[in-house]
XYZ file of C-alpha atoms in Angstrom:
124
model
C -4.950 18.247 19.808
C -7.700 18.346 17.177
C -8.153 21.421 15.003
C -9.638 21.828 11.546
C -10.438 18.067 11.595
C -6.752 17.213 12.064
C -5.058 15.589 15.034
C -1.352 16.198 15.643
C 0.645 13.770 17.799
C 4.280 14.348 18.804
C 6.948 12.000 20.197
C 10.328 13.446 21.177
C 13.682 11.781 21.705
C 17.026 13.015 23.063
C 19.782 12.059 20.599
C 22.646 11.392 22.986
C 25.129 10.210 20.333
C 24.903 13.573 18.490
C 24.842 15.753 21.596
C 27.813 17.418 23.290
C 26.643 18.760 26.667
C 30.107 20.157 27.479
C 29.737 22.365 24.382
C 26.092 23.250 25.172
C 24.815 21.167 22.257
C 21.703 19.092 22.959
C 20.170 17.333 19.957
C 16.536 16.260 19.922
C 14.474 14.463 17.330
C 10.715 14.666 17.089
C 8.303 12.442 15.228
C 5.045 14.078 14.248
C 1.925 12.350 12.991
C -0.724 14.490 11.312
C -4.041 12.667 11.070
C -6.813 13.853 8.757
C -10.122 13.157 10.520
C -12.110 15.115 7.949
C -13.991 14.062 4.848
C -11.673 15.788 2.351
C -7.970 15.708 1.594
C -5.588 18.595 2.249
C -1.982 19.336 1.393
C 0.665 20.611 3.795
C 2.254 23.709 2.247
C 4.388 25.331 4.948
C 5.474 25.075 8.556
C 6.455 27.617 11.178
C 8.083 26.689 14.489
C 9.052 28.655 17.558
C 11.786 26.865 19.528
C 12.592 28.224 22.985
C 15.412 26.913 25.186
C 15.597 27.045 28.984
C 17.492 30.357 28.833
C 14.619 31.956 26.923
C 16.548 32.021 23.645
C 14.039 31.879 20.790
C 14.509 30.546 17.282
C 11.902 30.797 14.522
C 12.042 28.144 11.821
C 9.809 28.371 8.789
C 9.766 27.031 5.300
C 8.051 25.055 2.601
C 6.676 21.653 3.582
C 8.387 19.291 6.011
C 11.537 17.210 5.443
C 11.531 18.239 1.784
C 7.927 17.180 1.160
C 4.551 18.852 0.803
C 2.412 15.807 1.525
C -1.190 15.374 0.445
C -3.044 13.849 3.390
C -6.137 11.979 2.262
C -9.335 11.929 4.327
C -9.015 9.284 7.026
C -5.267 8.954 6.461
C -2.205 10.214 8.316
C 1.304 11.414 7.553
C 4.287 10.815 9.827
C 7.760 12.318 9.626
C 10.807 12.725 11.845
C 12.988 15.811 12.091
C 15.181 17.416 14.724
C 16.525 20.501 16.389
C 19.522 21.538 18.490
C 19.307 23.438 21.777
C 21.961 25.070 23.970
C 20.155 23.790 27.090
C 18.973 20.320 28.173
C 15.337 21.475 28.192
C 13.263 23.453 25.722
C 9.884 23.734 24.097
C 8.593 23.844 20.509
C 5.278 25.026 19.138
C 3.987 26.181 15.816
C 1.638 25.481 12.979
C 1.263 23.977 9.535
C -0.367 25.893 6.711
C -2.553 23.593 4.661
C -4.614 23.964 1.499
C -7.873 22.113 0.911
C -9.591 20.892 -2.247
C -11.261 24.312 -2.652
C -7.786 25.936 -2.591
C -8.558 27.541 0.763
C -5.593 27.841 3.095
C -5.925 27.112 6.796
C -3.587 26.501 9.721
C -3.225 23.489 11.971
C -1.852 24.490 15.356
C 0.794 22.367 17.043
C 0.519 22.854 20.802
C 3.736 23.388 22.765
C 5.712 20.210 23.351
C 8.730 19.659 25.556
C 12.231 18.697 24.520
C 14.136 17.384 27.538
C 16.847 14.991 28.588
C 15.363 11.788 30.015
C 14.617 11.989 33.730
C 15.631 15.671 33.990
C 12.058 16.730 34.815
C 9.699 14.979 37.190
């Protein structure tokens, strides 16, 4: 999805070795690439996520930066990081946004469209 001259790509992965399905613990990692297609750099200040499991349980996660960083993404460059989340169900969805600041010190949001977290081959 492209918004505010940024493209966000997401890859998800079920982390079987950290999961315990018998205890309703399903661990997922996600790798996000934020690509700056604009002509000016911007810095990622904050993130806000809404994580929803298959039972409808919702969790809001927000904070400064991502994985302990507030990266400056130069024009024409991209930033990639990997993080994770734990669900009580084998399927869920995440969505949210990043709050950025540009060279004019104007804040703006980059939306991250909903993406699925699911065990391999559980959905067709």
